[in-house]
């Protein structure tokens, strides 16, 4: 069954259980709901004999559409989302034998689009009450990681690295694959940061996170570019110049706030950040009133099916691989488009499959000798010192450190890059003798297939799953014991 259809069938049951467990009131057909009111969401009745599902669906859709016209705060958009969920429930409850069923099913799909939009407006980054590190993705991943720890506990396996790690190792697939080997119940989180180098990873593990945030095992997934000391390390330099880094130097680490920020915090942030264009739609209208998500969030799989995934990692979401910000990460702050696309485990699923002929019709082919990531190539030096510092840090705390060289496509490996790869692998093999466990997936047959990649060097969700399964099957990796 396609993922979207499964989700649509699954929502009503989940929503019903949630309502039965948490709501004590029911709004009558003639009642009105106001934003923030406890009665804004009705309890689904146990017996449906007294109500007509289609009419109920229209009632809640009308309420959601009306509330959306004036919704501004995350709490208000929460109420809009709840109304759309109710509308979806009732439309899905129209019996298959009812003449209105076909139309109701179309409305379910339409309301799902409205629900996604409302949820995006309601989604905010975790309240860190902490200055920014001049990196949206670092601020957001940090907030998500701290929230994950509050909800699930410290991870058993923490994935770190650059954008290649963020979309190159799927935590859920790794957890499932390890579970099939008898290592069940392991918690896995992907704390990858776009643009991360060895210096950035050292900062994450040794300065940013406290002892209570460290995992049982570190899985560092990346490639040669993150260890090239000859290239300018823009990401790290932005971090050390940030207000967050200055605060960290005073001995105060970030932590989540459990307090609800005042409403003034919403209006006091950067101009326009919370301005939302009102949606103009009606329960019987088409979807043109909803912002078009396809260009930024919705991708397509190989069969052309629309999926709620990014189609071109950073470029399609932020327009740059080095986006920075000088905002202060306090109060209520909306997630970036990239933050919205990242899942609950820190992973960025990308559906796009790399097709060289199509890819290079839209982009120029850059040879390795002109690639800034390989400029003044040298292993060791600054990034090498950071690598050895991380290894010593992990060893002192008895945390196994596994460094994984992720695969790239054959199309990417021209003469210059191939030579650097060889030099890098030799260096890592020498260094890993006593410092860490080295796993080179760049030479594993089958992992460099074009359809496993989004672009020549970044894996897509299918490649990320294949990498996760390959790692889980490695008997020499000292995985933590299952729970």
CSV table of C-alpha atoms in Angstrom, one decimal:
chain,number,residue,atom,x,y,z
A,1,UNK,CA,0.0,0.0,0.0
A,2,UNK,CA,1.4,3.5,-0.9
A,3,UNK,CA,2.7,5.4,2.1
A,4,UNK,CA,0.2,8.2,1.7
A,5,UNK,CA,-2.8,5.9,1.6
A,6,UNK,CA,-1.6,4.0,4.6
A,7,UNK,CA,-1.2,7.2,6.5
A,8,UNK,CA,-4.7,8.4,5.6
A,9,UNK,CA,-6.2,5.1,6.9
A,10,UNK,CA,-4.1,5.2,10.0
A,11,UNK,CA,-4.9,8.8,11.1
A,12,UNK,CA,-8.6,8.2,12.1
A,13,UNK,CA,-7.8,5.4,14.5
A,14,UNK,CA,-4.9,7.3,16.1
A,15,UNK,CA,-6.9,10.5,16.4
A,16,UNK,CA,-9.8,8.6,17.9
A,17,UNK,CA,-7.6,7.1,20.6
A,18,UNK,CA,-6.0,10.4,21.3
A,19,UNK,CA,-9.4,12.1,21.7
A,20,UNK,CA,-10.8,9.3,23.9
A,21,UNK,CA,-7.8,9.6,26.2
A,22,UNK,CA,-7.6,13.4,26.4
A,23,UNK,CA,-10.9,15.2,25.7
A,24,UNK,CA,-13.8,15.5,28.0
A,25,UNK,CA,-16.1,17.8,26.1
A,26,UNK,CA,-17.9,17.7,22.8
A,27,UNK,CA,-18.9,20.7,20.7
A,28,UNK,CA,-22.4,20.5,19.5
A,29,UNK,CA,-23.2,21.2,15.9
A,30,UNK,CA,-24.5,24.7,16.7
A,31,UNK,CA,-21.6,25.7,18.9
A,32,UNK,CA,-18.7,27.9,17.9
A,33,UNK,CA,-15.0,27.4,18.6
A,34,UNK,CA,-12.5,30.2,19.4
A,35,UNK,CA,-8.8,30.0,19.2
A,36,UNK,CA,-7.2,28.7,22.4
A,37,UNK,CA,-10.6,27.5,23.7
A,38,UNK,CA,-10.6,24.0,25.4
A,39,UNK,CA,-13.8,23.3,23.4
A,40,UNK,CA,-12.1,24.1,20.0
A,41,UNK,CA,-11.7,20.4,19.4
A,42,UNK,CA,-14.6,18.1,19.9
A,43,UNK,CA,-14.6,14.7,21.3
A,44,UNK,CA,-15.4,12.0,18.8
A,45,UNK,CA,-18.6,10.3,20.1
A,46,UNK,CA,-18.5,6.6,20.8
A,47,UNK,CA,-21.6,6.0,18.7
A,48,UNK,CA,-22.0,7.5,15.3
A,49,UNK,CA,-25.7,6.7,14.8
A,50,UNK,CA,-26.9,10.2,15.8
A,51,UNK,CA,-24.5,12.0,13.4
A,52,UNK,CA,-23.9,12.1,9.7
A,53,UNK,CA,-20.1,11.8,9.0
A,54,UNK,CA,-20.1,13.9,5.9
A,55,UNK,CA,-21.9,16.7,7.6
A,56,UNK,CA,-19.5,16.5,10.5
A,57,UNK,CA,-16.5,16.6,8.2
A,58,UNK,CA,-17.8,19.8,6.5
A,59,UNK,CA,-18.5,21.3,9.9
A,60,UNK,CA,-15.0,20.8,11.2
A,61,UNK,CA,-13.4,21.8,7.9
A,62,UNK,CA,-15.4,25.0,7.9
A,63,UNK,CA,-14.2,25.7,11.5
A,64,UNK,CA,-10.6,25.0,10.5
A,65,UNK,CA,-10.8,27.3,7.5
A,66,UNK,CA,-12.3,30.1,9.6
A,67,UNK,CA,-9.7,29.8,12.3
A,68,UNK,CA,-6.9,29.8,9.8
A,69,UNK,CA,-7.8,33.3,8.6
A,70,UNK,CA,-6.7,34.9,11.8
A,71,UNK,CA,-4.2,32.3,13.2
A,72,UNK,CA,-0.7,33.7,13.9
A,73,UNK,CA,0.8,32.1,16.9
A,74,UNK,CA,1.9,28.4,17.1
A,75,UNK,CA,-0.8,27.7,19.7
A,76,UNK,CA,-3.4,29.1,17.3
A,77,UNK,CA,-2.1,27.0,14.4
A,78,UNK,CA,-2.3,24.0,16.7
A,79,UNK,CA,-6.0,24.5,17.0
A,80,UNK,CA,-6.3,24.8,13.3
A,81,UNK,CA,-4.5,21.5,12.9
A,82,UNK,CA,-6.8,19.8,15.4
A,83,UNK,CA,-9.8,20.9,13.5
A,84,UNK,CA,-8.4,19.6,10.2
A,85,UNK,CA,-7.7,16.2,11.9
A,86,UNK,CA,-11.3,16.1,13.0
A,87,UNK,CA,-12.5,16.9,9.5
A,88,UNK,CA,-10.3,14.1,8.1
A,89,UNK,CA,-11.6,11.7,10.7
A,90,UNK,CA,-15.2,12.3,9.8
A,91,UNK,CA,-14.7,12.3,6.0
A,92,UNK,CA,-12.8,9.0,6.3
A,93,UNK,CA,-15.8,7.7,8.3
A,94,UNK,CA,-18.2,8.0,5.4
A,95,UNK,CA,-19.1,4.3,4.7
A,96,UNK,CA,-17.9,2.7,1.5
A,97,UNK,CA,-21.5,2.1,0.5
A,98,UNK,CA,-22.5,5.8,0.9
A,99,UNK,CA,-22.9,7.7,-2.4
A,100,UNK,CA,-20.8,10.5,-1.0
A,101,UNK,CA,-17.8,8.3,-0.3
A,102,UNK,CA,-15.9,9.1,-3.5
A,103,UNK,CA,-16.2,12.8,-3.0
A,104,UNK,CA,-15.4,12.4,0.7
A,105,UNK,CA,-12.2,10.6,-0.1
A,106,UNK,CA,-11.1,13.5,-2.3
A,107,UNK,CA,-11.8,15.9,0.5
A,108,UNK,CA,-9.6,13.7,2.8
A,109,UNK,CA,-6.7,14.2,0.5
A,110,UNK,CA,-7.4,17.9,0.2
A,111,UNK,CA,-7.7,18.3,4.0
A,112,UNK,CA,-4.4,16.5,4.5
A,113,UNK,CA,-2.7,19.2,2.4
A,114,UNK,CA,-4.3,21.9,4.6
A,115,UNK,CA,-3.2,19.9,7.7
A,116,UNK,CA,0.4,19.8,6.6
A,117,UNK,CA,0.4,23.5,6.0
A,118,UNK,CA,-1.2,24.2,9.5
A,119,UNK,CA,1.3,21.9,11.2
A,120,UNK,CA,4.2,23.7,9.5
A,121,UNK,CA,2.9,27.0,10.8
A,122,UNK,CA,2.6,25.5,14.3
A,123,UNK,CA,6.0,24.1,14.3
A,124,UNK,CA,8.7,26.1,16.1
A,125,UNK,CA,12.2,25.3,17.1
A,126,UNK,CA,12.8,24.1,20.7
A,127,UNK,CA,13.1,27.0,23.1
A,128,UNK,CA,16.8,27.0,23.9
A,129,UNK,CA,16.8,30.5,25.6
A,130,UNK,CA,20.3,30.6,24.2
A,131,UNK,CA,22.2,32.8,21.7
A,132,UNK,CA,22.5,31.4,18.2
A,133,UNK,CA,25.7,29.6,17.0
A,134,UNK,CA,25.4,31.5,13.6
A,135,UNK,CA,24.0,28.3,12.0
A,136,UNK,CA,20.3,27.6,11.7
A,137,UNK,CA,20.8,23.9,11.3
A,138,UNK,CA,23.1,23.7,14.3
A,139,UNK,CA,20.6,25.6,16.5
A,140,UNK,CA,17.7,23.5,15.3
A,141,UNK,CA,19.5,20.1,15.5
A,142,UNK,CA,20.7,21.0,19.0
A,143,UNK,CA,17.2,21.9,20.1
A,144,UNK,CA,15.8,18.7,18.6
A,145,UNK,CA,18.6,16.6,20.2
A,146,UNK,CA,17.9,18.0,23.7
A,147,UNK,CA,14.2,17.5,23.2
A,148,UNK,CA,14.9,13.9,22.0
A,149,UNK,CA,16.8,13.2,25.2
A,150,UNK,CA,14.0,14.6,27.3
A,151,UNK,CA,11.5,12.4,25.5
A,152,UNK,CA,13.6,9.2,24.9
A,153,UNK,CA,16.7,9.4,27.0
A,154,UNK,CA,20.3,9.5,25.9
A,155,UNK,CA,20.9,7.7,22.6
A,156,UNK,CA,22.9,4.5,22.5
A,157,UNK,CA,24.3,5.5,19.1
A,158,UNK,CA,24.9,9.1,18.0
A,159,UNK,CA,25.6,9.8,14.4
A,160,UNK,CA,27.7,12.9,13.7
A,161,UNK,CA,29.2,14.4,10.5
A,162,UNK,CA,28.4,16.9,7.8
A,163,UNK,CA,25.4,17.0,5.3
A,164,UNK,CA,26.7,13.7,4.0
A,165,UNK,CA,25.8,12.2,7.4
A,166,UNK,CA,22.5,14.0,7.9
A,167,UNK,CA,21.1,12.4,4.8
A,168,UNK,CA,23.5,9.4,4.6
A,169,UNK,CA,22.7,7.2,7.6
A,170,UNK,CA,19.1,6.6,8.5
A,171,UNK,CA,18.7,6.1,12.3
A,172,UNK,CA,15.5,4.2,12.1
A,173,UNK,CA,16.7,1.7,9.5
A,174,UNK,CA,19.9,1.2,11.6
A,175,UNK,CA,17.8,0.6,14.7
A,176,UNK,CA,15.6,-1.9,12.9
A,177,UNK,CA,18.5,-3.7,11.3
A,178,UNK,CA,20.3,-4.0,14.6
A,179,UNK,CA,17.1,-5.2,16.2
A,180,UNK,CA,16.9,-8.1,13.7
A,181,UNK,CA,20.3,-9.1,15.0
A,182,UNK,CA,19.0,-9.3,18.5
A,183,UNK,CA,20.2,-5.8,19.5
A,184,UNK,CA,16.6,-4.6,20.1
A,185,UNK,CA,15.5,-1.3,21.6
A,186,UNK,CA,18.6,0.7,20.8
A,187,UNK,CA,18.1,4.5,20.5
A,188,UNK,CA,19.8,6.1,17.5
A,189,UNK,CA,20.0,9.8,16.7
A,190,UNK,CA,21.5,11.7,13.8
A,191,UNK,CA,23.2,14.9,15.0
A,192,UNK,CA,24.8,15.7,11.7
A,193,UNK,CA,25.4,19.4,10.8
A,194,UNK,CA,25.7,20.7,7.3
A,195,UNK,CA,29.2,21.9,6.7
A,196,UNK,CA,30.6,20.1,9.7
A,197,UNK,CA,34.3,19.3,9.7
A,198,UNK,CA,36.5,17.5,12.2
A,199,UNK,CA,36.8,20.8,14.1
A,200,UNK,CA,33.0,21.1,14.3
A,201,UNK,CA,32.5,17.5,15.5
A,202,UNK,CA,35.1,18.1,18.2
A,203,UNK,CA,33.2,21.2,19.2
A,204,UNK,CA,29.9,19.3,19.4
A,205,UNK,CA,31.2,16.5,21.5
A,206,UNK,CA,33.7,18.2,23.7
A,207,UNK,CA,32.3,21.7,24.3
A,208,UNK,CA,28.7,21.9,23.3
A,209,UNK,CA,27.3,18.7,24.9
A,210,UNK,CA,27.6,18.0,28.6
A,211,UNK,CA,28.4,14.5,30.0
A,212,UNK,CA,24.7,13.9,30.5
A,213,UNK,CA,24.1,14.3,26.7
A,214,UNK,CA,26.8,11.9,25.5
A,215,UNK,CA,25.9,8.6,23.9
A,216,UNK,CA,27.1,5.0,24.5
A,217,UNK,CA,28.7,5.0,21.0
A,218,UNK,CA,29.7,7.6,18.4
A,219,UNK,CA,29.2,6.8,14.7
A,220,UNK,CA,31.1,9.5,12.7
A,221,UNK,CA,30.0,9.2,9.0
A,222,UNK,CA,31.6,11.5,6.5
A,223,UNK,CA,34.3,11.7,3.8
A,224,UNK,CA,37.6,13.2,2.8
A,225,UNK,CA,36.3,16.8,2.6
A,226,UNK,CA,35.6,17.0,6.3
A,227,UNK,CA,39.3,16.2,7.1
A,228,UNK,CA,41.0,18.5,4.6
A,229,UNK,CA,43.0,21.0,6.6
A,230,UNK,CA,43.8,23.0,3.5
A,231,UNK,CA,40.3,24.3,2.8
A,232,UNK,CA,38.8,27.3,4.7
A,233,UNK,CA,36.6,25.9,7.5
A,234,UNK,CA,33.7,28.4,7.1
A,235,UNK,CA,31.3,26.5,9.4
A,236,UNK,CA,33.7,26.3,12.3
A,237,UNK,CA,34.8,29.9,11.9
A,238,UNK,CA,31.1,31.1,12.0
A,239,UNK,CA,30.5,29.1,15.2
A,240,UNK,CA,33.5,30.5,17.1
A,241,UNK,CA,32.4,34.0,16.2
A,242,UNK,CA,28.9,33.5,17.3
A,243,UNK,CA,27.1,34.8,20.4
A,244,UNK,CA,26.4,31.2,21.4
A,245,UNK,CA,30.1,30.3,21.5
A,246,UNK,CA,30.8,33.3,23.7
A,247,UNK,CA,28.1,32.2,26.1
A,248,UNK,CA,29.5,28.7,26.1
A,249,UNK,CA,32.9,30.1,27.0
A,250,UNK,CA,31.4,31.4,30.3
A,251,UNK,CA,30.6,27.8,31.3
A,252,UNK,CA,26.8,27.9,30.5
A,253,UNK,CA,25.6,25.1,28.2
A,254,UNK,CA,22.3,25.2,26.3
A,255,UNK,CA,19.3,23.7,27.8
A,256,UNK,CA,15.6,23.6,26.9
A,257,UNK,CA,13.2,25.9,28.6
A,258,UNK,CA,10.0,24.5,30.1
A,259,UNK,CA,8.5,28.0,30.5
A,260,UNK,CA,6.0,29.4,27.9
A,261,UNK,CA,7.5,32.5,26.4
A,262,UNK,CA,5.5,35.7,26.5
A,263,UNK,CA,3.6,36.8,23.5
A,264,UNK,CA,5.9,39.8,23.1
A,265,UNK,CA,8.7,37.4,22.1
A,266,UNK,CA,6.9,36.6,18.9
A,267,UNK,CA,6.6,40.2,17.8
A,268,UNK,CA,10.1,41.2,19.0
A,269,UNK,CA,12.0,38.9,16.6
A,270,UNK,CA,13.3,39.7,13.1
A,271,UNK,CA,10.8,41.6,10.9
A,272,UNK,CA,8.5,39.4,8.8
A,273,UNK,CA,9.6,36.1,10.4
A,274,UNK,CA,6.1,35.4,11.7
A,275,UNK,CA,4.1,37.0,9.0
A,276,UNK,CA,1.9,34.4,7.4
A,277,UNK,CA,-0.3,35.0,4.4
A,278,UNK,CA,-3.9,34.1,5.3
A,279,UNK,CA,-5.2,31.1,3.5
A,280,UNK,CA,-8.2,31.7,1.3
A,281,UNK,CA,-10.1,28.5,1.0
A,282,UNK,CA,-13.4,26.9,1.8
A,283,UNK,CA,-14.2,23.3,2.7
A,284,UNK,CA,-15.5,22.8,-0.9
A,285,UNK,CA,-12.7,24.7,-2.6
A,286,UNK,CA,-9.6,23.4,-4.3
A,287,UNK,CA,-6.1,23.5,-2.9
A,288,UNK,CA,-4.9,26.7,-4.5
A,289,UNK,CA,-5.3,28.6,-1.3
A,290,UNK,CA,-2.5,26.5,0.3
A,291,UNK,CA,1.1,27.5,-0.2
A,292,UNK,CA,2.7,25.3,-2.8
A,293,UNK,CA,4.9,22.9,-0.9
A,294,UNK,CA,6.2,20.9,-3.8
A,295,UNK,CA,9.1,23.2,-4.7
A,296,UNK,CA,10.5,23.2,-1.2
A,297,UNK,CA,9.3,20.1,0.7
A,298,UNK,CA,7.5,17.7,-1.5
A,299,UNK,CA,9.7,15.5,-3.8
A,300,UNK,CA,8.9,12.6,-6.1
A,301,UNK,CA,10.0,9.0,-6.0
A,302,UNK,CA,11.1,7.1,-9.1
A,303,UNK,CA,7.5,6.5,-10.1
A,304,UNK,CA,6.6,10.1,-9.9
A,305,UNK,CA,4.7,9.9,-6.7
A,306,UNK,CA,4.7,13.0,-4.5
A,307,UNK,CA,6.4,12.5,-1.2
A,308,UNK,CA,6.9,14.9,1.8
A,309,UNK,CA,10.6,15.0,1.3
A,310,UNK,CA,13.2,17.5,0.1
A,311,UNK,CA,14.2,17.1,-3.5
A,312,UNK,CA,17.6,18.8,-3.4
A,313,UNK,CA,18.8,18.8,0.2
A,314,UNK,CA,20.0,22.3,1.1
A,315,UNK,CA,19.8,24.0,-2.2
A,316,UNK,CA,16.0,23.4,-2.6
A,317,UNK,CA,15.3,24.4,1.0
A,318,UNK,CA,17.7,27.2,1.8
A,319,UNK,CA,19.3,28.1,-1.5
A,320,UNK,CA,22.8,27.6,0.0
A,321,UNK,CA,24.9,25.1,1.7
A,322,UNK,CA,26.4,27.7,4.0
A,323,UNK,CA,23.4,29.6,5.2
A,324,UNK,CA,24.2,31.4,8.5
A,325,UNK,CA,22.2,33.7,10.8
A,326,UNK,CA,23.0,36.2,13.5
A,327,UNK,CA,19.6,35.9,15.1
A,328,UNK,CA,19.3,35.2,18.8
A,329,UNK,CA,17.7,31.8,19.4
A,330,UNK,CA,15.4,32.8,22.2
A,331,UNK,CA,11.7,32.8,22.6
A,332,UNK,CA,9.5,31.3,19.9
A,333,UNK,CA,11.4,30.8,16.7
A,334,UNK,CA,10.0,29.1,13.6
A,335,UNK,CA,12.0,26.2,12.1
A,336,UNK,CA,13.7,26.8,8.8
A,337,UNK,CA,12.4,24.8,5.8
A,338,UNK,CA,15.3,22.4,6.2
A,339,UNK,CA,14.5,22.0,9.9
A,340,UNK,CA,10.9,21.1,8.9
A,341,UNK,CA,12.2,18.5,6.5
A,342,UNK,CA,14.4,16.7,9.1
A,343,UNK,CA,12.6,14.0,10.9
A,344,UNK,CA,12.3,13.3,14.7
A,345,UNK,CA,15.7,11.5,14.7
A,346,UNK,CA,17.7,14.2,13.1
A,347,UNK,CA,17.7,12.5,9.7
A,348,UNK,CA,17.0,14.3,6.3
A,349,UNK,CA,15.2,11.9,4.0
A,350,UNK,CA,15.8,12.8,0.3
A,351,UNK,CA,13.8,11.1,-2.4
A,352,UNK,CA,15.6,12.4,-5.5
A,353,UNK,CA,17.6,9.8,-7.5
A,354,UNK,CA,20.8,10.9,-9.2
A,355,UNK,CA,20.6,10.8,-13.0
A,356,UNK,CA,23.8,12.2,-14.5
A,357,UNK,CA,22.3,13.1,-17.9
A,358,UNK,CA,19.5,15.0,-16.3
A,359,UNK,CA,21.6,16.4,-13.4
A,360,UNK,CA,24.2,18.0,-15.7
A,361,UNK,CA,21.6,19.6,-17.9
A,362,UNK,CA,20.8,21.8,-14.9
A,363,UNK,CA,24.3,22.2,-13.3
A,364,UNK,CA,27.8,22.6,-14.4
A,365,UNK,CA,30.2,19.7,-14.0
A,366,UNK,CA,33.0,20.7,-11.7
A,367,UNK,CA,36.3,18.9,-11.9
A,368,UNK,CA,38.2,17.9,-8.8
A,369,UNK,CA,41.1,20.2,-9.5
A,370,UNK,CA,38.7,23.2,-9.4
A,371,UNK,CA,36.7,22.0,-6.4
A,372,UNK,CA,37.2,24.2,-3.4
A,373,UNK,CA,36.6,21.3,-1.0
A,374,UNK,CA,39.8,19.8,-2.2
A,375,UNK,CA,41.8,23.0,-2.4
A,376,UNK,CA,45.3,22.9,-0.8
A,377,UNK,CA,44.6,19.3,0.2
A,378,UNK,CA,46.3,18.1,3.3
A,379,UNK,CA,45.4,15.5,5.9
A,380,UNK,CA,46.6,16.0,9.4
A,381,UNK,CA,47.3,19.6,10.6
A,382,UNK,CA,44.2,21.4,12.1
A,383,UNK,CA,41.5,18.8,11.2
A,384,UNK,CA,43.9,16.0,12.0
A,385,UNK,CA,44.4,17.4,15.5
A,386,UNK,CA,40.7,17.7,16.0
A,387,UNK,CA,40.2,14.1,14.9
A,388,UNK,CA,42.8,12.9,17.4
A,389,UNK,CA,41.2,15.0,20.1
A,390,UNK,CA,37.9,13.4,19.5
A,391,UNK,CA,39.4,10.0,19.6
A,392,UNK,CA,41.2,10.7,22.8
A,393,UNK,CA,38.0,12.2,24.3
A,394,UNK,CA,36.0,9.1,23.4
A,395,UNK,CA,38.6,6.7,24.7
A,396,UNK,CA,38.8,8.6,28.0
A,397,UNK,CA,35.1,8.1,28.5
A,398,UNK,CA,35.1,4.5,27.2
A,399,UNK,CA,32.8,5.5,24.3
A,400,UNK,CA,33.5,3.4,21.2
A,401,UNK,CA,34.3,5.6,18.2
A,402,UNK,CA,33.6,4.3,14.7
A,403,UNK,CA,34.5,6.5,11.7
A,404,UNK,CA,32.8,5.6,8.4
A,405,UNK,CA,33.9,6.7,5.0
A,406,UNK,CA,30.7,7.1,3.1
A,407,UNK,CA,30.5,6.1,-0.6
A,408,UNK,CA,30.3,8.5,-3.5
A,409,UNK,CA,29.4,7.9,-7.1
A,410,UNK,CA,31.9,6.8,-9.8
A,411,UNK,CA,30.8,9.9,-11.7
A,412,UNK,CA,32.2,12.0,-8.8
A,413,UNK,CA,35.6,10.3,-8.7
A,414,UNK,CA,37.7,11.9,-11.4
A,415,UNK,CA,41.5,11.6,-11.3
A,416,UNK,CA,42.0,14.4,-8.7
A,417,UNK,CA,39.4,13.3,-6.3
A,418,UNK,CA,40.4,9.6,-6.7
A,419,UNK,CA,44.0,10.5,-5.7
A,420,UNK,CA,42.8,12.4,-2.7
A,421,UNK,CA,40.6,9.5,-1.7
A,422,UNK,CA,43.5,7.1,-1.8
A,423,UNK,CA,45.6,9.5,0.3
A,424,UNK,CA,42.8,9.9,2.8
A,425,UNK,CA,42.2,6.2,3.2
A,426,UNK,CA,45.8,5.5,3.8
A,427,UNK,CA,46.0,8.2,6.5
A,428,UNK,CA,42.9,7.0,8.3
A,429,UNK,CA,44.1,3.4,8.3
A,430,UNK,CA,47.3,4.4,9.9
A,431,UNK,CA,45.6,6.6,12.5
A,432,UNK,CA,42.9,4.1,13.3
A,433,UNK,CA,45.4,1.4,14.5
A,434,UNK,CA,44.9,2.5,18.1
A,435,UNK,CA,42.6,5.5,18.1
A,436,UNK,CA,39.3,4.3,16.6
A,437,UNK,CA,37.6,1.7,14.4
A,438,UNK,CA,37.7,2.6,10.7
A,439,UNK,CA,35.1,1.4,8.2
A,440,UNK,CA,35.5,2.3,4.5
A,441,UNK,CA,32.2,2.0,2.7
A,442,UNK,CA,33.5,3.8,-0.4
A,443,UNK,CA,34.9,0.4,-1.6
A,444,UNK,CA,31.8,-1.7,-0.8
A,445,UNK,CA,30.3,-3.0,-4.1
A,446,UNK,CA,26.8,-1.9,-4.7
A,447,UNK,CA,26.7,1.2,-2.4
A,448,UNK,CA,27.9,3.6,-5.1
A,449,UNK,CA,24.8,3.0,-7.4
A,450,UNK,CA,23.5,6.2,-8.9
A,451,UNK,CA,20.0,5.6,-7.7
A,452,UNK,CA,21.3,5.6,-4.1
A,453,UNK,CA,22.3,9.2,-4.4
A,454,UNK,CA,20.7,12.6,-4.6
A,455,UNK,CA,23.7,14.2,-6.4
A,456,UNK,CA,27.2,12.9,-7.1
A,457,UNK,CA,28.3,12.8,-3.5
A,458,UNK,CA,25.2,12.9,-1.3
A,459,UNK,CA,23.2,9.8,-0.6
A,460,UNK,CA,19.4,9.8,-0.8
A,461,UNK,CA,17.0,8.0,1.5
A,462,UNK,CA,17.5,4.7,-0.3
A,463,UNK,CA,21.2,4.9,-0.1
A,464,UNK,CA,21.0,5.9,3.6
A,465,UNK,CA,19.0,2.8,4.2
A,466,UNK,CA,21.5,0.6,2.4
A,467,UNK,CA,24.4,2.2,4.4
A,468,UNK,CA,22.5,1.6,7.6
A,469,UNK,CA,21.9,-2.1,6.8
A,470,UNK,CA,25.5,-2.6,5.7
A,471,UNK,CA,26.8,-1.1,9.0
A,472,UNK,CA,24.4,-3.2,11.1
A,473,UNK,CA,25.6,-6.4,9.4
A,474,UNK,CA,29.2,-5.7,10.2
A,475,UNK,CA,30.2,-8.2,12.9
A,476,UNK,CA,33.3,-6.2,13.9
A,477,UNK,CA,31.6,-3.0,15.0
A,478,UNK,CA,31.2,-3.0,18.8
A,479,UNK,CA,27.5,-2.1,18.9
A,480,UNK,CA,26.0,-1.4,22.3
A,481,UNK,CA,23.9,-4.2,23.8
A,482,UNK,CA,20.2,-4.1,23.2
A,483,UNK,CA,17.8,-3.0,25.8
